[in-house]
Amino acid sequence: MLDYPLLSALAAVIRTGSFERAAQQLHVTPSAVSQRVKLLEERLGSVLVVRGQPCTGTAAGLRLCQHVERVALLESDLRDTLPGLPPADAPLILRIAVNADSLATWFIAAMTGMPGCLFDLVLDDQDHSAEWLRQGEVVAAVTASAAPVPGCSSHPLGALRYRATASPDYMRRHFPRGVDEESLSRAPCLTFNRKDRLQAQWLATVSRKAPVPPTHWLPASQAFVDGALAGLGWGMNPDLLVAGHLAAGRLVELVPGRPLDVPLFWQQSRISGSVLADLTRAVLRAGRDVLHQPSAPQGGRDG
Amino acid sequence: MLDYPLLSALAAVIRTGSFERAAQQLHVTPSAVSQRVKLLEERLGSVLVVRGQPCTGTAAGLRLCQHVERVALLESDLRDTLPGLPPADAPLILRIAVNADSLATWFIAAMTGMPGCLFDLVLDDQDHSAEWLRQGEVVAAVTASAAPVPGCSSHPLGALRYRATASPDYMRRHFPRGVDEESLSRAPCLTFNRKDRLQAQWLATVSRKAPVPPTHWLPASQAFVDGALAGLGWGMNPDLLVAGHLAAGRLVELVPGRPLDVPLFWQQSRISGSVLADLTRAVLRAGRDVLHQPSAPQGGRDG
DNA sequence: CGCCCGATTAAGCAAAGCTGAACCATGCTG
DNA sequence: CAGCATGGTTCAGCTTTGCTTAATCGGGCG
């Protein structure tokens, strides 16, 4: 059995980024933390923490940190089935990959269903999410692609509804005679990142020639909405983010009543049982409340 | 983080069944073990070990022991990816449910593919195997039924070939005029346990009236063969166990060339990664070498 | 150039936790 | 039924771990 007091110190340092904060998290002096980490490094014969602002883990250090978190997950399971255990010294941290639009719209609601847990969210840029799950770097992920990760269970969440939106002013400037293929190929649009195919997908549903308009790159959900509001271009925005603007007339749909539904999936690693089960339940519940259940074409914006 | 030195002591006691053996496994005196367990019990406010010959765990004690083993599994994974770690103080124990006939024929070979591991085999009497897997009491199981356990991955292993066998003497006594429905319904057969449907299954393939012969109950694989050799009755025996006897004429088939193939499945819980992956690889390899790959009707002898 | 923040080292001390020996319960044997 | 062996527990004493406090180092910034 490994020396867990030592490992906890290491994990706390990497987690908090400093020996001092780690010390106060563990209720000891920074000196003690330093000694623990040093001892661990000496025993293993390799550096585990790169000292700096903030302190960060080496490859070996990160791997050990990951192990500590896995054990913590098992412990939290144990606590659920066995009352009377001493309370966890550090709150449970769930590292989860989320796509940006989910985070911007409904995922916060799901997080409120897990009181007592801390979340370490990772925006799954350029499809690293599957890799992260595979490597065990995250414990679960919500992705717009159904890419199945071995060793994980996948639950459909429902679809996030997107609307092609722009400001009324923008519409007047670029579509004075209505939306047609000609104007669509000239009017600038917004694109989240290189992986974002949403605009192209929507264009394919309204035009058979699939025009390729000039585009801005705006890799943030709210910035995407703001860009549309400012008249920079049109873009596919989550209904949930723009419904108010649409109702108030600050934004309009390029083609009214032509949304695009992107199915989302919850992928959950199977290291541990009941905590993740609770989490999955909370996420599915939150998703059910907000996402559209009928199925739709797949493949979405992952960054 | 829980107190793992204390937990190790508890696990060692339950594992070895005695404070003394636990002590020598942990390289301390029995006194120390006693104190550790006592401290743990005081802290949790409940008895964890029922003292006796052998010492055994209470419900809470077993649950804690299970947790320790899970952590050990995670640690063994860690060791695989991170060289330089101190060697495990206790060898890794894999608790696995196996059906009796697999254990009697091919499973030992699979175990040799995992040097450095210890096995704690559980004969999955009366279909408890699924429940054990579900509860996490075993980490994997080989079963004759394809019953899918949630949270586990199931791999087909191939089929165990059974032959309806009896001694030549027995044949002369009970089937003097050959095997027919009349004689089949009178000749005593062997049955492994109440769950064993193999004899009935085979009878259904050779007779449309499915006779119900009188039966002995013999809940052990080798005893089953011995019973047939002794002329107690006929029974479905694994080809692998009786091939020699058949070749030497000590046993004969009731109906030559009419075997029964029972497909086997390897079910593996997904607590942990690489150790179980190795195990699965070893088991599948051993199975492939010995079991019949073409598919066959399912449902076998589980006890 | 010197100050400040944060990590490290050194010294001393408290206590956790071990050993060894005595003690007790249980079950087996003469 | 006494006597004894086995195995768990208790107690006293000591070792050692690992903490704190305080001094030291080193790098970034005014």
Coordinates of N, CA and C in Angstrom, one line a residue, chain B residues 7-145:
Chain B
L7 N -6.1 0.3 7.4 CA -7.0 -0.5 6.6 C -6.2 -1.7 6.0
S8 N -4.9 -1.6 5.8 CA -4.2 -2.7 5.3 C -4.2 -3.8 6.3
A9 N -4.0 -3.4 7.6 CA -4.0 -4.4 8.6 C -5.4 -5.2 8.7
L10 N -6.4 -4.4 8.6 CA -7.8 -5.0 8.6 C -7.9 -6.0 7.4
A11 N -7.5 -5.5 6.2 CA -7.6 -6.4 5.1 C -6.8 -7.6 5.2
A12 N -5.6 -7.5 5.8 CA -4.7 -8.6 5.9 C -5.3 -9.6 6.9
V13 N -5.9 -9.2 7.9 CA -6.5 -10.1 8.9 C -7.7 -10.9 8.2
I14 N -8.5 -10.1 7.5 CA -9.7 -10.8 6.9 C -9.2 -11.7 5.8
R15 N -8.2 -11.3 5.0 CA -7.6 -12.1 3.9 C -7.0 -13.4 4.4
T16 N -6.1 -13.2 5.5 CA -5.4 -14.4 5.9 C -6.2 -15.2 6.9
G17 N -7.2 -14.6 7.6 CA -8.0 -15.3 8.5 C -7.4 -15.3 9.9
S18 N -6.2 -14.7 10.1 CA -5.7 -14.6 11.5 C -4.8 -13.4 11.7
F19 N -4.8 -12.9 12.9 CA -3.9 -11.8 13.2 C -2.5 -12.1 13.1
E20 N -2.1 -13.4 13.4 CA -0.7 -13.8 13.3 C -0.2 -13.8 11.9
R21 N -0.9 -14.4 11.0 CA -0.5 -14.4 9.6 C -0.5 -13.0 9.0
A22 N -1.5 -12.3 9.4 CA -1.5 -10.9 8.9 C -0.3 -10.1 9.3
A23 N 0.1 -10.4 10.6 CA 1.3 -9.7 11.1 C 2.5 -10.1 10.3
Q24 N 2.7 -11.3 10.0 CA 3.9 -11.7 9.3 C 3.9 -11.2 7.8
Q25 N 2.6 -11.1 7.3 CA 2.5 -10.6 6.0 C 2.9 -9.1 5.9
L26 N 2.6 -8.4 7.0 CA 2.9 -7.0 7.1 C 4.2 -6.7 7.7
H27 N 4.9 -7.7 8.1 CA 6.3 -7.6 8.8 C 6.2 -6.8 10.1
V28 N 5.2 -7.0 10.9 CA 5.1 -6.5 12.2 C 4.7 -7.6 13.2
T29 N 4.6 -7.2 14.4 CA 4.1 -8.2 15.4 C 2.6 -8.3 15.5
P30 N 2.1 -9.4 15.9 CA 0.6 -9.6 16.0 C 0.0 -8.5 16.9
S31 N 0.8 -8.1 17.9 CA 0.4 -7.0 18.8 C 0.0 -5.8 18.0
A32 N 0.9 -5.4 17.1 CA 0.7 -4.2 16.3 C -0.6 -4.3 15.4
V33 N -0.8 -5.5 14.9 CA -2.0 -5.7 14.1 C -3.2 -5.6 14.9
S34 N -3.1 -6.2 16.1 CA -4.3 -6.1 17.0 C -4.6 -4.7 17.3
Q35 N -3.6 -3.9 17.6 CA -3.8 -2.5 18.0 C -4.4 -1.7 16.8
R36 N -3.9 -2.0 15.6 CA -4.4 -1.3 14.4 C -5.8 -1.5 14.2
V37 N -6.2 -2.8 14.2 CA -7.6 -3.2 14.0 C -8.5 -2.6 15.1
K38 N -8.0 -2.7 16.3 CA -8.8 -2.1 17.4 C -9.0 -0.6 17.2
L39 N -8.0 0.1 16.9 CA -8.1 1.5 16.7 C -9.1 1.8 15.6
L40 N -9.0 1.1 14.5 CA -9.9 1.3 13.4 C -11.4 1.0 13.9
E41 N -11.6 0.0 14.6 CA -12.9 -0.3 15.1 C -13.4 0.7 16.0
E42 N -12.5 1.3 16.9 CA -12.9 2.3 17.8 C -13.3 3.6 17.0
R43 N -12.5 3.9 16.0 CA -12.8 5.1 15.3 C -14.1 5.0 14.5
L44 N -14.4 3.9 14.0 CA -15.6 3.7 13.2 C -16.8 3.4 14.1
G45 N -16.5 3.0 15.3 CA -17.6 2.6 16.2 C -18.3 1.4 15.9
S46 N -17.6 0.4 15.3 CA -18.3 -0.8 15.0 C -17.3 -1.9 14.8
V47 N -17.7 -3.1 15.1 CA -16.8 -4.3 15.0 C -16.5 -4.6 13.5
L48 N -15.3 -4.9 13.2 CA -15.0 -5.1 11.8 C -14.5 -6.6 11.6
V49 N -14.0 -7.2 12.6 CA -13.5 -8.6 12.5 C -14.2 -9.4 13.5
V50 N -14.8 -10.5 13.1 CA -15.3 -11.5 14.1 C -14.1 -12.4 14.4
R51 N -13.7 -12.4 15.7 CA -12.5 -13.2 16.1 C -12.9 -14.7 16.1
G52 N -12.2 -15.5 15.5 CA -12.5 -16.9 15.5 C -11.5 -17.7 14.7
Q53 N -11.7 -19.0 14.4 CA -10.9 -19.8 13.5 C -11.6 -20.1 12.2
P54 N -11.4 -19.5 11.2 CA -10.5 -18.3 11.0 C -11.2 -17.0 11.4
C55 N -10.5 -16.0 11.5 CA -11.0 -14.7 11.7 C -11.8 -14.3 10.4
T56 N -12.9 -13.7 10.6 CA -13.7 -13.3 9.4 C -14.2 -11.9 9.5
G57 N -14.6 -11.3 8.4 CA -15.0 -9.9 8.5 C -16.5 -9.7 8.7
T58 N -16.9 -8.7 9.4 CA -18.3 -8.3 9.5 C -18.6 -7.6 8.2
A59 N -19.9 -7.3 8.0 CA -20.3 -6.6 6.8 C -19.5 -5.4 6.5
A60 N -19.4 -4.6 7.5 CA -18.6 -3.3 7.4 C -17.1 -3.7 7.1
G61 N -16.6 -4.7 7.8 CA -15.2 -5.1 7.6 C -15.0 -5.5 6.2
L62 N -15.9 -6.3 5.7 CA -15.7 -6.8 4.3 C -15.8 -5.7 3.3
R63 N -16.7 -4.7 3.6 CA -16.8 -3.6 2.7 C -15.5 -2.8 2.6
L64 N -14.9 -2.6 3.8 CA -13.6 -1.9 3.8 C -12.5 -2.7 3.1
C65 N -12.5 -4.0 3.4 CA -11.6 -4.9 2.7 C -11.7 -4.8 1.2
Q66 N -12.9 -4.8 0.7 CA -13.1 -4.7 -0.7 C -12.5 -3.4 -1.2
H67 N -12.7 -2.3 -0.4 CA -12.2 -1.0 -0.8 C -10.7 -1.1 -1.0
V68 N -10.0 -1.7 0.0 CA -8.6 -1.8 0.0 C -8.1 -2.6 -1.2
E69 N -8.9 -3.6 -1.6 CA -8.5 -4.4 -2.8 C -8.7 -3.5 -4.1
R70 N -9.7 -2.7 -4.1 CA -9.9 -1.9 -5.2 C -8.7 -0.9 -5.4
V71 N -8.4 -0.3 -4.3 CA -7.3 0.6 -4.3 C -6.0 -0.1 -4.7
A72 N -5.8 -1.3 -4.2 CA -4.6 -2.1 -4.6 C -4.6 -2.3 -6.1
L73 N -5.8 -2.5 -6.7 CA -5.9 -2.7 -8.1 C -5.5 -1.4 -8.9
L74 N -6.0 -0.3 -8.4 CA -5.6 1.0 -9.0 C -4.1 1.2 -8.9
E75 N -3.5 0.8 -7.7 CA -2.1 0.9 -7.5 C -1.3 0.1 -8.5
S76 N -1.8 -1.1 -8.8 CA -1.1 -2.0 -9.7 C -1.1 -1.4 -11.1
D77 N -2.2 -0.7 -11.4 CA -2.2 0.0 -12.7 C -1.2 1.1 -12.7
L78 N -1.1 1.8 -11.6 CA -0.1 2.9 -11.4 C 1.3 2.4 -11.7
R79 N 1.6 1.3 -11.0 CA 2.9 0.7 -11.2 C 3.2 0.4 -12.6
D80 N 2.2 0.0 -13.4 CA 2.5 -0.3 -14.8 C 2.9 0.9 -15.5
T81 N 2.3 2.0 -15.2 CA 2.6 3.2 -16.0 C 3.7 4.1 -15.4
L82 N 4.1 3.8 -14.2 CA 5.1 4.6 -13.5 C 6.2 3.8 -12.9
P83 N 7.3 3.7 -13.5 CA 8.4 2.8 -12.9 C 9.0 3.5 -11.7
G84 N 9.6 2.8 -10.9 CA 10.3 3.4 -9.7 C 9.5 3.4 -8.5
L85 N 8.2 2.9 -8.6 CA 7.4 2.9 -7.4 C 7.9 1.7 -6.5
P86 N 7.7 1.9 -5.2 CA 8.1 0.8 -4.3 C 7.2 -0.4 -4.6
P87 N 7.8 -1.6 -4.5 CA 7.0 -2.8 -4.9 C 5.8 -3.0 -3.9
A88 N 4.8 -3.6 -4.4 CA 3.6 -3.8 -3.6 C 4.0 -4.7 -2.4
D89 N 3.5 -4.3 -1.2 CA 3.8 -5.1 0.0 C 3.1 -6.4 0.0
A90 N 1.9 -6.4 -0.5 CA 1.1 -7.6 -0.6 C 0.9 -7.9 -2.1
P91 N 1.0 -9.1 -2.5 CA 0.8 -9.4 -4.0 C -0.7 -9.1 -4.3
L92 N -0.9 -8.7 -5.5 CA -2.2 -8.4 -6.0 C -3.1 -9.7 -6.0
I93 N -4.3 -9.6 -5.4 CA -5.2 -10.7 -5.4 C -6.4 -10.4 -6.3
L94 N -6.6 -11.3 -7.3 CA -7.7 -11.1 -8.2 C -8.8 -12.1 -7.8
R95 N -10.0 -11.6 -7.3 CA -11.0 -12.5 -6.9 C -11.9 -12.7 -8.2
I96 N -12.1 -13.9 -8.5 CA -12.8 -14.2 -9.8 C -13.8 -15.4 -9.6
A97 N -14.9 -15.2 -10.2 CA -15.9 -16.3 -10.1 C -15.7 -17.2 -11.3
V98 N -15.7 -18.5 -11.1 CA -15.4 -19.4 -12.2 C -16.5 -20.5 -12.1
N99 N -17.0 -21.0 -13.2 CA -17.8 -22.2 -13.0 C -17.0 -23.4 -12.9
A100 N -17.5 -24.4 -12.2 CA -16.7 -25.6 -11.8 C -16.0 -26.3 -13.0
D101 N -16.7 -26.5 -14.1 CA -16.1 -27.2 -15.2 C -15.0 -26.5 -15.9
S102 N -15.1 -25.2 -15.9 CA -14.0 -24.4 -16.4 C -12.7 -24.5 -15.6
L103 N -13.0 -24.5 -14.3 CA -11.8 -24.6 -13.3 C -11.2 -26.0 -13.5
A104 N -12.0 -27.0 -13.8 CA -11.5 -28.3 -13.9 C -10.8 -28.6 -15.2
T105 N -11.0 -27.7 -16.2 CA -10.5 -28.0 -17.5 C -9.4 -27.0 -18.0
W106 N -9.8 -25.8 -18.1 CA -8.9 -24.9 -18.8 C -8.5 -23.7 -18.0
F107 N -9.1 -23.4 -16.9 CA -8.9 -22.1 -16.3 C -7.5 -22.0 -15.7
I108 N -7.0 -23.1 -15.2 CA -5.7 -23.1 -14.6 C -4.7 -22.6 -15.6
A109 N -4.8 -23.0 -16.8 CA -3.9 -22.6 -17.8 C -3.9 -21.1 -18.0
A110 N -5.1 -20.5 -17.9 CA -5.2 -19.0 -18.0 C -4.5 -18.3 -16.9
M111 N -4.6 -18.9 -15.7 CA -4.0 -18.3 -14.5 C -2.5 -18.3 -14.7
T112 N -1.9 -19.2 -15.4 CA -0.4 -19.2 -15.5 C 0.0 -18.0 -16.4
G113 N -0.9 -17.5 -17.1 CA -0.6 -16.3 -17.9 C -0.5 -15.0 -17.1
M114 N -0.7 -15.1 -15.8 CA -0.6 -13.9 -15.0 C 0.4 -14.1 -13.8
P115 N 1.6 -14.2 -14.1 CA 2.6 -14.4 -13.1 C 2.6 -13.2 -12.1
G116 N 2.8 -13.4 -10.9 CA 2.9 -12.3 -9.9 C 1.6 -11.9 -9.3
C117 N 0.5 -12.5 -9.9 CA -0.8 -12.3 -9.3 C -1.3 -13.5 -8.5
L118 N -2.1 -13.2 -7.5 CA -2.7 -14.3 -6.7 C -4.1 -14.3 -7.1
F119 N -4.7 -15.5 -7.1 CA -6.1 -15.7 -7.5 C -6.9 -16.1 -6.3
D120 N -8.1 -15.6 -6.2 CA -9.0 -16.0 -5.2 C -10.2 -16.4 -5.9
L121 N -10.3 -17.7 -6.2 CA -11.4 -18.2 -7.1 C -12.6 -18.5 -6.2
V122 N -13.7 -18.2 -6.8 CA -15.0 -18.4 -6.2 C -15.8 -19.3 -7.2
L123 N -16.3 -20.5 -6.7 CA -17.1 -21.3 -7.6 C -18.5 -20.7 -7.6
D124 N -19.0 -20.3 -8.8 CA -20.2 -19.5 -8.8 C -21.4 -20.4 -8.7
D125 N -21.6 -20.9 -7.5 CA -22.8 -21.7 -7.3 C -24.1 -20.9 -7.5
Q126 N -25.0 -21.6 -8.0 CA -26.4 -21.1 -8.2 C -26.5 -19.7 -8.6
D127 N -25.7 -19.4 -9.6 CA -25.9 -18.1 -10.3 C -25.7 -16.9 -9.5
H128 N -24.9 -17.0 -8.4 CA -24.6 -15.9 -7.6 C -23.5 -15.0 -8.4
S129 N -22.9 -15.6 -9.4 CA -21.8 -14.9 -10.0 C -22.2 -13.5 -10.5
A130 N -23.4 -13.4 -11.1 CA -23.8 -12.1 -11.6 C -24.0 -11.1 -10.5
E131 N -24.5 -11.6 -9.4 CA -24.7 -10.7 -8.2 C -23.4 -10.3 -7.7
W132 N -22.4 -11.2 -7.6 CA -21.1 -10.9 -7.1 C -20.4 -9.8 -8.0
L133 N -20.6 -10.0 -9.3 CA -20.0 -9.0 -10.2 C -20.6 -7.6 -9.9
R134 N -21.9 -7.6 -9.8 CA -22.7 -6.4 -9.6 C -22.2 -5.7 -8.3
Q135 N -22.1 -6.5 -7.3 CA -21.7 -5.9 -6.0 C -20.2 -5.6 -5.9
G136 N -19.5 -6.0 -6.9 CA -18.0 -5.8 -6.9 C -17.3 -6.7 -6.0
E137 N -17.9 -7.8 -5.7 CA -17.2 -8.8 -4.8 C -16.2 -9.6 -5.6
V138 N -16.5 -9.8 -6.8 CA -15.4 -10.3 -7.7 C -15.2 -9.3 -8.8
V139 N -14.0 -9.4 -9.4 CA -13.6 -8.5 -10.3 C -13.8 -8.9 -11.8
A140 N -14.1 -10.2 -11.9 CA -14.4 -10.8 -13.2 C -15.0 -12.2 -12.9
A141 N -15.6 -12.7 -14.0 CA -16.3 -14.0 -13.8 C -16.3 -14.7 -15.2
V142 N -16.1 -16.0 -15.1 CA -16.4 -16.8 -16.3 C -17.7 -17.6 -16.0
T143 N -18.6 -17.4 -16.8 CA -19.9 -18.1 -16.6 C -20.4 -18.8 -17.8
A144 N -21.3 -19.7 -17.6 CA -21.8 -20.5 -18.7 C -23.1 -19.8 -19.2
S145 N -23.6 -18.9 -18.5 CA -24.7 -18.1 -19.0 C -24.3 -16.8 -19.5

